[in-house]
mmCIF file of C-alpha atoms in Angstrom:
data_model
loop_
_atom_site.group_PDB
_atom_site.id
_atom_site.type_symbol
_atom_site.label_atom_id
_atom_site.label_comp_id
_atom_site.label_asym_id
_atom_site.label_seq_id
_atom_site.Cartn_x
_atom_site.Cartn_y
_atom_site.Cartn_z
ATOM 1 C CA MET B 1 0.000 0.000 0.000
ATOM 2 C CA THR B 2 0.925 3.641 -0.357
ATOM 3 C CA GLU B 3 -0.593 6.488 1.595
ATOM 4 C CA THR B 4 -2.035 9.764 0.408
ATOM 5 C CA SER B 5 -2.033 12.921 2.499
ATOM 6 C CA GLY B 6 -5.530 12.099 3.697
ATOM 7 C CA THR B 7 -4.460 8.790 5.204
ATOM 8 C CA VAL B 8 -1.019 9.662 6.590
ATOM 9 C CA PRO B 9 -1.013 8.898 10.316
ATOM 10 C CA ALA B 10 -0.170 11.849 12.544
ATOM 11 C CA PRO B 11 3.344 11.722 13.998
ATOM 12 C CA LEU B 12 3.674 10.705 17.634
ATOM 13 C CA GLY B 13 6.800 12.674 18.455
ATOM 14 C CA LEU B 14 9.095 15.461 17.330
ATOM 15 C CA LEU B 15 12.859 15.263 17.789
ATOM 16 C CA ALA B 16 14.186 18.817 17.837
ATOM 17 C CA GLU B 17 17.936 18.851 17.274
ATOM 18 C CA LEU B 18 18.713 22.279 18.652
ATOM 19 C CA THR B 19 22.437 22.263 17.876
ATOM 20 C CA HIS B 20 25.258 20.030 16.716
ATOM 21 C CA ARG B 21 27.648 21.610 19.216
ATOM 22 C CA CYS B 22 28.852 19.174 21.892
ATOM 23 C CA PRO B 23 31.855 18.913 24.238
ATOM 24 C CA LEU B 24 31.879 15.098 23.988
ATOM 25 C CA ARG B 25 33.713 13.203 21.219
ATOM 26 C CA CYS B 26 31.752 9.939 21.218
ATOM 27 C CA PRO B 27 32.958 7.476 18.560
ATOM 28 C CA TYR B 28 29.349 6.476 17.831
ATOM 29 C CA CYS B 29 27.997 10.037 17.479
ATOM 30 C CA SER B 30 24.611 9.966 15.752
ATOM 31 C CA ASN B 31 24.902 13.437 14.256
ATOM 32 C CA PRO B 32 25.551 13.595 10.489
ATOM 33 C CA LEU B 33 29.075 13.697 9.116
ATOM 34 C CA GLU B 34 28.477 17.267 7.953
ATOM 35 C CA LEU B 35 27.530 19.359 10.978
ATOM 36 C CA SER B 36 25.486 22.552 11.058
ATOM 37 C CA ARG B 37 27.309 25.637 12.268
ATOM 38 C CA ALA B 38 25.978 27.646 15.188
ATOM 39 C CA SER B 39 25.262 30.546 12.821
ATOM 40 C CA ALA B 40 22.808 28.337 10.887
ATOM 41 C CA GLU B 41 20.764 27.269 13.936
ATOM 42 C CA LEU B 42 17.090 28.188 14.209
ATOM 43 C CA ASP B 43 16.452 30.945 16.728
ATOM 44 C CA SER B 44 14.172 30.412 19.715
ATOM 45 C CA ALA B 45 11.246 32.295 18.134
ATOM 46 C CA THR B 46 11.301 30.027 15.090
ATOM 47 C CA TRP B 47 11.426 26.980 17.333
ATOM 48 C CA GLY B 48 8.389 28.403 19.143
ATOM 49 C CA ARG B 49 6.451 28.559 15.863
ATOM 50 C CA VAL B 50 7.528 25.014 15.001
ATOM 51 C CA PHE B 51 6.332 23.764 18.394
ATOM 52 C CA ALA B 52 2.925 25.413 17.939
ATOM 53 C CA GLU B 53 2.622 23.750 14.524
ATOM 54 C CA ALA B 54 3.660 20.433 16.043
ATOM 55 C CA ALA B 55 0.891 20.643 18.630
ATOM 56 C CA ALA B 56 -1.644 21.510 15.919
ATOM 57 C CA LEU B 57 -0.466 18.487 13.923
ATOM 58 C CA GLY B 58 -1.209 16.225 16.877
ATOM 59 C CA ILE B 59 2.281 15.741 18.289
ATOM 60 C CA LEU B 60 2.303 15.344 22.066
ATOM 61 C CA GLN B 61 5.914 14.546 22.920
ATOM 62 C CA LEU B 62 8.903 16.755 22.159
ATOM 63 C CA HIS B 63 12.470 15.523 22.544
ATOM 64 C CA LEU B 64 15.046 18.308 22.785
ATOM 65 C CA SER B 65 18.356 16.966 21.568
ATOM 66 C CA GLY B 66 21.601 17.844 19.843
ATOM 67 C CA GLY B 67 24.615 17.638 19.933
ATOM 68 C CA GLU B 68 24.307 18.931 23.443
ATOM 69 C CA PRO B 69 21.172 21.118 23.726
ATOM 70 C CA ALA B 70 22.551 22.872 26.804
ATOM 71 C CA ALA B 71 25.203 24.432 24.559
ATOM 72 C CA ARG B 72 22.447 26.871 23.587
ATOM 73 C CA ARG B 73 22.201 29.851 25.925
ATOM 74 C CA ASP B 74 18.518 30.265 25.047
ATOM 75 C CA LEU B 75 17.525 26.718 26.057
ATOM 76 C CA PRO B 76 15.181 27.936 28.842
ATOM 77 C CA GLN B 77 13.325 30.129 26.328
ATOM 78 C CA ILE B 78 13.036 27.205 23.935
ATOM 79 C CA VAL B 79 11.623 25.007 26.717
ATOM 80 C CA ARG B 80 9.147 27.751 27.621
ATOM 81 C CA HIS B 81 7.920 27.929 24.017
ATOM 82 C CA ALA B 82 7.366 24.168 24.040
ATOM 83 C CA SER B 83 5.526 24.252 27.350
ATOM 84 C CA GLU B 84 3.285 27.066 26.154
ATOM 85 C CA ALA B 85 2.451 24.975 23.073
ATOM 86 C CA GLY B 86 1.251 22.190 25.360
ATOM 87 C CA LEU B 87 4.001 19.713 24.467
ATOM 88 C CA TYR B 88 5.526 17.244 26.922
ATOM 89 C CA THR B 89 9.229 18.147 26.949
ATOM 90 C CA ASN B 90 12.046 15.632 27.308
ATOM 91 C CA LEU B 91 15.608 16.980 27.446
ATOM 92 C CA ILE B 92 18.143 14.531 25.990
ATOM 93 C CA THR B 93 21.474 15.602 27.440
ATOM 94 C CA SER B 94 24.968 14.601 28.507
ATOM 95 C CA GLY B 95 24.459 16.699 31.636
ATOM 96 C CA VAL B 96 27.941 18.200 31.597
ATOM 97 C CA LEU B 97 26.962 21.778 30.663
ATOM 98 C CA THR B 98 24.091 22.325 33.109
ATOM 99 C CA ASP B 99 24.615 23.601 36.644
ATOM 100 C CA ARG B 100 21.995 23.923 39.380
ATOM 101 C CA ARG B 101 20.948 27.466 38.463
ATOM 102 C CA ARG B 102 20.483 26.511 34.804
ATOM 103 C CA LEU B 103 18.457 23.453 35.770
ATOM 104 C CA ASP B 104 16.246 25.612 37.987
ATOM 105 C CA ASP B 105 15.638 27.889 34.988
ATOM 106 C CA LEU B 106 14.635 24.896 32.861
ATOM 107 C CA VAL B 107 12.260 23.600 35.522
ATOM 108 C CA GLU B 108 10.694 27.036 35.875
ATOM 109 C CA ALA B 109 10.288 27.189 32.090
ATOM 110 C CA GLY B 110 8.248 23.974 32.170
ATOM 111 C CA LEU B 111 10.669 21.091 31.510
ATOM 112 C CA ASP B 112 8.925 17.759 32.131
ATOM 113 C CA HIS B 113 11.590 15.058 31.877
ATOM 114 C CA VAL B 114 15.329 14.488 31.527
ATOM 115 C CA GLN B 115 17.102 11.699 29.632
ATOM 116 C CA LEU B 116 20.743 11.476 30.659
ATOM 117 C CA SER B 117 23.330 9.670 28.529
ATOM 118 C CA VAL B 118 26.187 7.689 30.058
ATOM 119 C CA GLN B 119 29.040 5.921 28.309
ATOM 120 C CA ASP B 120 29.918 3.298 30.935
ATOM 121 C CA ALA B 121 29.480 2.443 34.612
ATOM 122 C CA LEU B 122 33.216 2.757 35.333
ATOM 123 C CA PRO B 123 34.273 6.432 35.456
ATOM 124 C CA GLU B 124 37.610 5.957 33.710
ATOM 125 C CA ASP B 125 36.083 3.923 30.887
ATOM 126 C CA ALA B 126 33.134 6.298 30.570
ATOM 127 C CA ASP B 127 35.500 9.230 30.112
ATOM 128 C CA ARG B 128 37.656 7.261 27.673
ATOM 129 C CA ILE B 129 34.689 6.372 25.476
ATOM 130 C CA ALA B 130 33.318 9.922 25.558
ATOM 131 C CA GLY B 131 36.734 11.439 24.916
ATOM 132 C CA PHE B 132 35.838 13.889 27.668
ATOM 133 C CA ALA B 133 36.247 13.851 31.446
ATOM 134 C CA GLY B 134 32.573 14.250 32.312
ATOM 135 C CA HIS B 135 31.290 11.141 34.116
ATOM 136 C CA ALA B 136 31.479 12.696 37.591
ATOM 137 C CA ARG B 137 29.571 15.733 36.320
ATOM 138 C CA LYS B 138 26.892 13.441 34.916
ATOM 139 C CA LEU B 139 26.332 11.823 38.315
ATOM 140 C CA ASP B 140 26.136 15.233 40.013
ATOM 141 C CA PHE B 141 23.667 16.377 37.376
ATOM 142 C CA ALA B 142 21.508 13.267 37.879
ATOM 143 C CA ALA B 143 21.301 14.009 41.595
ATOM 144 C CA MET B 144 20.184 17.564 40.834
ATOM 145 C CA VAL B 145 17.497 16.332 38.450
ATOM 146 C CA THR B 146 15.925 13.979 40.978
ATOM 147 C CA ALA B 147 16.239 16.614 43.722
ATOM 148 C CA ALA B 148 14.299 18.988 41.473
ATOM 149 C CA GLY B 149 11.496 16.437 41.239
ATOM 150 C CA LEU B 150 11.925 15.668 37.552
ATOM 151 C CA PRO B 151 11.638 12.090 36.274
ATOM 152 C CA LEU B 152 14.976 10.770 35.027
ATOM 153 C CA THR B 153 15.720 8.220 32.301
ATOM 154 C CA LEU B 154 19.207 6.797 31.920
ATOM 155 C CA ASN B 155 20.332 6.219 28.327
ATOM 156 C CA ALA B 156 23.182 3.726 28.063
ATOM 157 C CA VAL B 157 24.607 3.367 24.560
ATOM 158 C CA VAL B 158 26.177 -0.095 24.557
ATOM 159 C CA HIS B 159 28.730 -1.802 22.332
ATOM 160 C CA ARG B 160 31.602 -4.262 22.443
ATOM 161 C CA GLN B 161 33.707 -2.139 24.802
ATOM 162 C CA ASN B 162 31.133 -1.672 27.567
ATOM 163 C CA LEU B 163 28.521 -4.406 27.069
ATOM 164 C CA ASP B 164 30.031 -6.735 29.665
ATOM 165 C CA ARG B 165 29.289 -4.076 32.295
ATOM 166 C CA LEU B 166 25.572 -3.912 31.504
ATOM 167 C CA PRO B 167 24.649 -5.246 34.982
ATOM 168 C CA ASP B 168 26.625 -2.349 36.486
ATOM 169 C CA LEU B 169 24.849 0.129 34.209
ATOM 170 C CA ILE B 170 21.463 -1.189 35.348
ATOM 171 C CA ALA B 171 22.611 -0.920 38.969
ATOM 172 C CA LEU B 172 23.677 2.667 38.247
ATOM 173 C CA ALA B 173 20.212 3.511 36.903
ATOM 174 C CA LEU B 174 18.645 2.159 40.083
ATOM 175 C CA ARG B 175 21.118 4.004 42.289
ATOM 176 C CA LEU B 176 20.385 7.299 40.508
ATOM 177 C CA GLY B 177 16.645 6.885 41.092
ATOM 178 C CA CYS B 178 15.706 6.341 37.443
ATOM 179 C CA ARG B 179 12.297 4.838 36.714
ATOM 180 C CA ARG B 180 13.190 4.142 33.096
ATOM 181 C CA MET B 181 16.351 3.068 31.316
ATOM 182 C CA GLU B 182 17.159 2.750 27.642
ATOM 183 C CA VAL B 183 19.765 0.164 26.717
ATOM 184 C CA ALA B 184 20.532 1.163 23.144
ATOM 185 C CA HIS B 185 23.021 -0.789 21.067
ATOM 186 C CA VAL B 186 24.989 1.388 18.671
ATOM 187 C CA GLN B 187 23.396 1.667 15.219
ATOM 188 C CA TYR B 188 26.022 1.621 12.483
ATOM 189 C CA TYR B 189 25.776 4.589 10.166
ATOM 190 C CA GLY B 190 27.381 8.014 10.173
ATOM 191 C CA TRP B 191 30.281 8.317 12.598
ATOM 192 C CA ALA B 192 29.520 4.955 14.203
ATOM 193 C CA LEU B 193 30.143 3.267 10.862
ATOM 194 C CA LYS B 194 33.699 4.608 10.959
ATOM 195 C CA ASN B 195 34.171 2.846 14.299
ATOM 196 C CA ARG B 196 32.143 -0.284 13.598
ATOM 197 C CA ALA B 197 35.093 -2.648 13.939
ATOM 198 C CA ALA B 198 35.841 -1.275 17.421
ATOM 199 C CA LEU B 199 32.205 -1.198 18.568
ATOM 200 C CA LEU B 200 30.319 -4.160 17.105
ATOM 201 C CA PRO B 201 29.695 -6.807 19.791
ATOM 202 C CA THR B 202 30.047 -10.524 19.278
ATOM 203 C CA ARG B 203 26.960 -12.711 19.108
ATOM 204 C CA ALA B 204 27.904 -14.182 22.482
ATOM 205 C CA GLN B 205 28.008 -10.687 24.005
ATOM 206 C CA LEU B 206 24.640 -9.825 22.488
ATOM 207 C CA ASP B 207 22.987 -13.001 23.755
ATOM 208 C CA ALA B 208 24.433 -12.470 27.231
ATOM 209 C CA ALA B 209 23.222 -8.858 27.269
ATOM 210 C CA THR B 210 19.722 -9.884 26.202
ATOM 211 C CA GLY B 211 19.660 -12.346 29.088
ATOM 212 C CA VAL B 212 20.780 -9.618 31.499
ATOM 213 C CA VAL B 213 17.963 -7.335 30.322
ATOM 214 C CA GLU B 214 15.327 -10.063 30.581
ATOM 215 C CA ARG B 215 16.370 -10.971 34.125
ATOM 216 C CA ALA B 216 16.553 -7.327 35.199
ATOM 217 C CA ARG B 217 13.094 -6.635 33.797
ATOM 218 C CA ALA B 218 11.675 -9.467 35.866
ATOM 219 C CA GLU B 219 13.614 -8.565 39.010
ATOM 220 C CA HIS B 220 12.851 -4.835 38.929
ATOM 221 C CA ARG B 221 9.303 -4.930 37.520
ATOM 222 C CA GLY B 222 7.371 -1.964 38.906
ATOM 223 C CA ARG B 223 10.576 -0.152 39.814
ATOM 224 C CA LEU B 224 12.531 0.194 36.557
ATOM 225 C CA VAL B 225 11.294 -0.030 32.961
ATOM 226 C CA ILE B 226 14.033 -1.080 30.532
ATOM 227 C CA ASP B 227 13.725 -0.277 26.823
ATOM 228 C CA TYR B 228 16.053 -2.420 24.733
ATOM 229 C CA VAL B 229 17.260 -1.510 21.237
ATOM 230 C CA VAL B 230 19.367 -4.259 19.630
ATOM 231 C CA PRO B 231 21.777 -4.030 16.684
ATOM 232 C CA ASP B 232 20.747 -5.468 13.325
ATOM 233 C CA TYR B 233 24.056 -7.135 12.539
ATOM 234 C CA HIS B 234 23.100 -10.390 14.277
ATOM 235 C CA ALA B 235 19.484 -10.333 13.074
ATOM 236 C CA ASP B 236 17.523 -12.260 10.452
ATOM 237 C CA ARG B 237 14.804 -9.632 10.140
ATOM 238 C CA PRO B 238 15.056 -5.839 10.190
ATOM 239 C CA LYS B 239 13.278 -3.700 12.731
ATOM 240 C CA ALA B 240 10.834 -0.932 11.840
ATOM 241 C CA CYS B 241 13.345 1.883 12.019
ATOM 242 C CA MET B 242 11.751 4.949 13.672
ATOM 243 C CA GLY B 243 8.439 3.096 13.426
ATOM 244 C CA GLY B 244 8.634 3.266 9.640
ATOM 245 C CA TRP B 245 9.790 6.083 7.345
ATOM 246 C CA GLY B 246 7.494 9.084 7.786
ATOM 247 C CA ARG B 247 5.026 7.216 9.989
ATOM 248 C CA GLN B 248 5.669 8.064 13.645
ATOM 249 C CA VAL B 249 8.540 10.486 14.146
ATOM 250 C CA MET B 250 9.598 13.783 12.672
ATOM 251 C CA VAL B 251 13.078 15.263 13.122
ATOM 252 C CA VAL B 252 14.033 18.911 12.710
ATOM 253 C CA ALA B 253 17.768 19.519 12.356
ATOM 254 C CA PRO B 254 19.528 22.593 13.804
ATOM 255 C CA ASP B 255 19.363 24.389 10.452
ATOM 256 C CA GLY B 256 15.635 23.746 10.064
ATOM 257 C CA ARG B 257 15.671 20.802 7.687
ATOM 258 C CA ALA B 258 12.869 18.350 8.406
ATOM 259 C CA LEU B 259 13.893 14.686 8.302
ATOM 260 C CA PRO B 260 12.123 11.330 8.683
ATOM 261 C CA CYS B 261 14.956 10.192 10.977
ATOM 262 C CA HIS B 262 18.041 11.743 12.551
ATOM 263 C CA ALA B 263 20.444 10.012 10.134
ATOM 264 C CA ALA B 264 18.546 10.741 6.904
ATOM 265 C CA ALA B 265 20.545 13.905 6.209
ATOM 266 C CA GLY B 266 23.356 11.662 4.978
ATOM 267 C CA LEU B 267 21.255 10.100 2.208
ATOM 268 C CA PRO B 268 21.978 11.422 -1.302
ATOM 269 C CA GLY B 269 19.325 12.466 -3.791
ATOM 270 C CA PHE B 270 17.046 14.244 -1.316
ATOM 271 C CA ASP B 271 15.985 17.857 -1.099
ATOM 272 C CA PHE B 272 14.724 17.860 2.458
ATOM 273 C CA PRO B 273 12.177 20.619 3.163
ATOM 274 C CA ASN B 274 12.951 23.312 5.699
ATOM 275 C CA VAL B 275 10.651 24.578 8.454
ATOM 276 C CA ARG B 276 11.780 28.113 7.608
ATOM 277 C CA ASP B 277 9.866 27.781 4.328
ATOM 278 C CA GLN B 278 7.063 25.265 4.936
ATOM 279 C CA SER B 279 4.709 24.324 7.742
ATOM 280 C CA LEU B 280 5.159 21.044 9.575
ATOM 281 C CA ARG B 281 1.811 19.840 8.254
ATOM 282 C CA ASP B 282 2.760 20.474 4.634
ATOM 283 C CA ILE B 283 6.100 18.764 5.163
ATOM 284 C CA TRP B 284 4.595 15.743 6.901
ATOM 285 C CA GLU B 285 1.626 15.207 4.618
ATOM 286 C CA ARG B 286 2.782 16.410 1.210
ATOM 287 C CA SER B 287 6.570 16.544 0.871
ATOM 288 C CA GLU B 288 8.239 14.102 -1.509
ATOM 289 C CA ALA B 289 11.041 13.451 0.985
ATOM 290 C CA PHE B 290 8.647 12.126 3.611
ATOM 291 C CA SER B 291 6.510 10.140 1.182
ATOM 292 C CA ARG B 292 9.323 8.505 -0.830
ATOM 293 C CA TYR B 293 9.706 5.474 1.463
ATOM 294 C CA ARG B 294 6.395 5.723 3.296
ATOM 295 C CA GLY B 295 4.116 2.712 3.009
ATOM 296 C CA THR B 296 5.058 -0.290 0.856
ATOM 297 C CA ALA B 297 4.596 0.695 -2.803
ATOM 298 C CA TRP B 298 8.256 1.740 -3.120
ATOM 299 C CA MET B 299 9.605 -1.634 -2.004
ATOM 300 C CA PRO B 300 11.698 -3.864 -4.265
ATOM 301 C CA ALA B 301 11.610 -7.660 -4.162
ATOM 302 C CA PRO B 302 11.792 -9.554 -1.848
ATOM 303 C CA CYS B 303 10.188 -6.910 0.395
ATOM 304 C CA ARG B 304 7.255 -6.268 -1.934
ATOM 305 C CA GLY B 305 4.496 -8.689 -1.066
ATOM 306 C CA CYS B 306 6.298 -9.967 2.029
ATOM 307 C CA ALA B 307 4.004 -10.867 4.918
ATOM 308 C CA HIS B 308 6.130 -8.674 7.212
ATOM 309 C CA ALA B 309 6.166 -5.581 4.972
ATOM 310 C CA GLU B 310 3.703 -3.680 7.157
ATOM 311 C CA GLU B 311 5.530 -4.718 10.321
ATOM 312 C CA ASP B 312 9.111 -3.683 9.569
ATOM 313 C CA TRP B 313 8.260 -1.216 6.743
ATOM 314 C CA GLY B 314 11.359 -2.261 4.850
ATOM 315 C CA GLY B 315 13.800 -1.763 7.716
ATOM 316 C CA CYS B 316 16.320 1.061 7.828
ATOM 317 C CA ARG B 317 16.970 3.150 4.703
ATOM 318 C CA CYS B 318 20.140 4.638 6.200
ATOM 319 C CA GLN B 319 21.508 1.185 6.983
ATOM 320 C CA ALA B 320 20.637 -0.018 3.492
ATOM 321 C CA PHE B 321 22.578 2.909 2.029
ATOM 322 C CA ALA B 322 25.515 2.496 4.412
ATOM 323 C CA LEU B 323 25.948 -1.157 3.470
ATOM 324 C CA THR B 324 24.917 -1.239 -0.200
ATOM 325 C CA GLY B 325 25.158 2.332 -1.473
ATOM 326 C CA ASP B 326 21.455 2.208 -2.388
ATOM 327 C CA ALA B 327 18.877 3.622 0.029
ATOM 328 C CA SER B 328 16.100 1.799 -1.858
ATOM 329 C CA ALA B 329 17.692 -1.628 -1.451
ATOM 330 C CA THR B 330 16.351 -4.323 0.832
ATOM 331 C CA ASP B 331 17.849 -3.783 4.267
ATOM 332 C CA PRO B 332 20.679 -6.350 4.530
ATOM 333 C CA ALA B 333 19.488 -7.100 8.079
ATOM 334 C CA CYS B 334 16.799 -9.232 6.430
ATOM 335 C CA ALA B 335 17.856 -12.837 5.797
ATOM 336 C CA LEU B 336 16.055 -12.653 2.434
ATOM 337 C CA SER B 337 18.299 -9.834 1.229
ATOM 338 C CA PRO B 338 20.816 -10.914 -1.427
ATOM 339 C CA ARG B 339 23.349 -8.852 0.551
ATOM 340 C CA HIS B 340 22.678 -10.318 3.984
ATOM 341 C CA HIS B 341 26.203 -11.738 3.929
ATOM 342 C CA LEU B 342 27.575 -8.218 4.349
ATOM 343 C CA LEU B 343 26.561 -8.372 8.001
ATOM 344 C CA ASP B 344 28.492 -11.605 8.513
ATOM 345 C CA LEU B 345 31.558 -10.009 6.946
ATOM 346 C CA ALA B 346 31.261 -7.018 9.272
ATOM 347 C CA VAL B 347 30.988 -9.247 12.336
ATOM 348 C CA GLN B 348 34.060 -11.185 11.229
ATOM 349 C CA GLU B 349 35.984 -7.962 10.625
ATOM 350 C CA ALA B 350 35.098 -6.681 14.089
ATOM 351 C CA ALA B 351 36.199 -9.929 15.721
ATOM 352 C CA GLU B 352 39.645 -9.544 14.147
ATOM 353 C CA ALA B 353 40.034 -5.804 14.758
ATOM 354 C CA GLY B 354 41.556 -3.821 17.582
ATOM 355 C CA GLY B 355 39.694 -1.522 19.908
ATOM 356 C CA ASP B 356 41.015 1.918 18.942
ATOM 357 C CA PHE B 357 38.451 4.663 18.317
ATOM 358 C CA THR B 358 38.373 7.462 15.796
ATOM 359 C CA TYR B 359 36.880 10.168 17.981
ATOM 360 C CA ARG B 360 34.376 12.718 16.769
ATOM 361 C CA GLU B 361 35.896 16.186 16.607
ATOM 362 C CA MET B 362 33.438 19.053 16.808
ATOM 363 C CA GLY B 363 35.962 21.849 16.475
ATOM 364 C CA ALA B 364 36.328 24.304 19.324
ATOM 365 C CA ARG B 365 34.562 22.835 22.318
ATOM 366 C CA GLN B 366 32.773 24.780 25.015
ATOM 367 C CA PRO B 367 34.274 24.230 28.502
ATOM 368 C CA ALA B 368 31.933 22.740 31.058
ATOM 369 C CA PRO B 369 30.928 25.066 33.913
ATOM 370 C CA ALA B 370 31.388 23.965 37.506
ATOM 371 C CA LEU B 371 28.355 22.238 38.980
ATOM 372 C CA THR B 372 27.121 23.715 42.241
#
């Protein structure tokens, strides 16, 4: 099936990437290879208009992300605009650029929730992976968040070099007073693809981690909810990336480009619409970029006619491009793909590789203020 503007489901959430600036150098950074400069970022008034349009479109949840969103001095104003639009606001942050006074300003502006990223449970390894000495600041920030009465989610990005410490990461979430935790395996496109050989876990690691999550869910039911995002490289079927292209989530990049997912900016052959020029509704319902891979009519064989086509929606277009050079190709995560063997080759390469990272360099980095 394909969907016309009259049958396009309303998006559930908006991911607002406020900036690409960030003091961390994570080797799995999800930002595009070509970063937006600070001078190209939308101002707070424009974000306010976008948030009002998002609410009118039916969006309820707003995720404020980056880079590091706290690198923006006007973050409290941006949060206030979102609150006034009636959106539930979730700040996705490393926590290293926000002191107590700044957090108080965000709470007063109407912030609803904080999602804090950590790189490991061991401070020295966390700082090594991040390429930035910030783990202690993260823990101080988490304490401030819970003291302010905000709900806190811990986001642990896991991979070969920290996956064996997953039990410690879950214990950390409990110790910090989190009610929710996201255990998110690295997804291999963009900068993470450059570091795939150093990050991709073995199948034994993945199976062990899945067992850890299942046991922790049972043990901490009612106390801690654990969301679990697995990598596709050990899979036989792809997952519905972002709930399907142009079906559930809308992303707005720092420069105003609207994207079906945060990695789509790296796909060639697209002229992504910009919120400076078009309304969110027009972009969501009528733009070619959002409709190109929406539904199933675009699918090649063996996806077309597959019984799972309206479950996985063809898998990940960015992964298909990263592995095959063709964003329209069957996602190699599917066992029916003629290029499924590429995943096996990548796993073998990772098993034979060393563990050195190529760190993400953002240019001049903003120093972290002291937390008080």
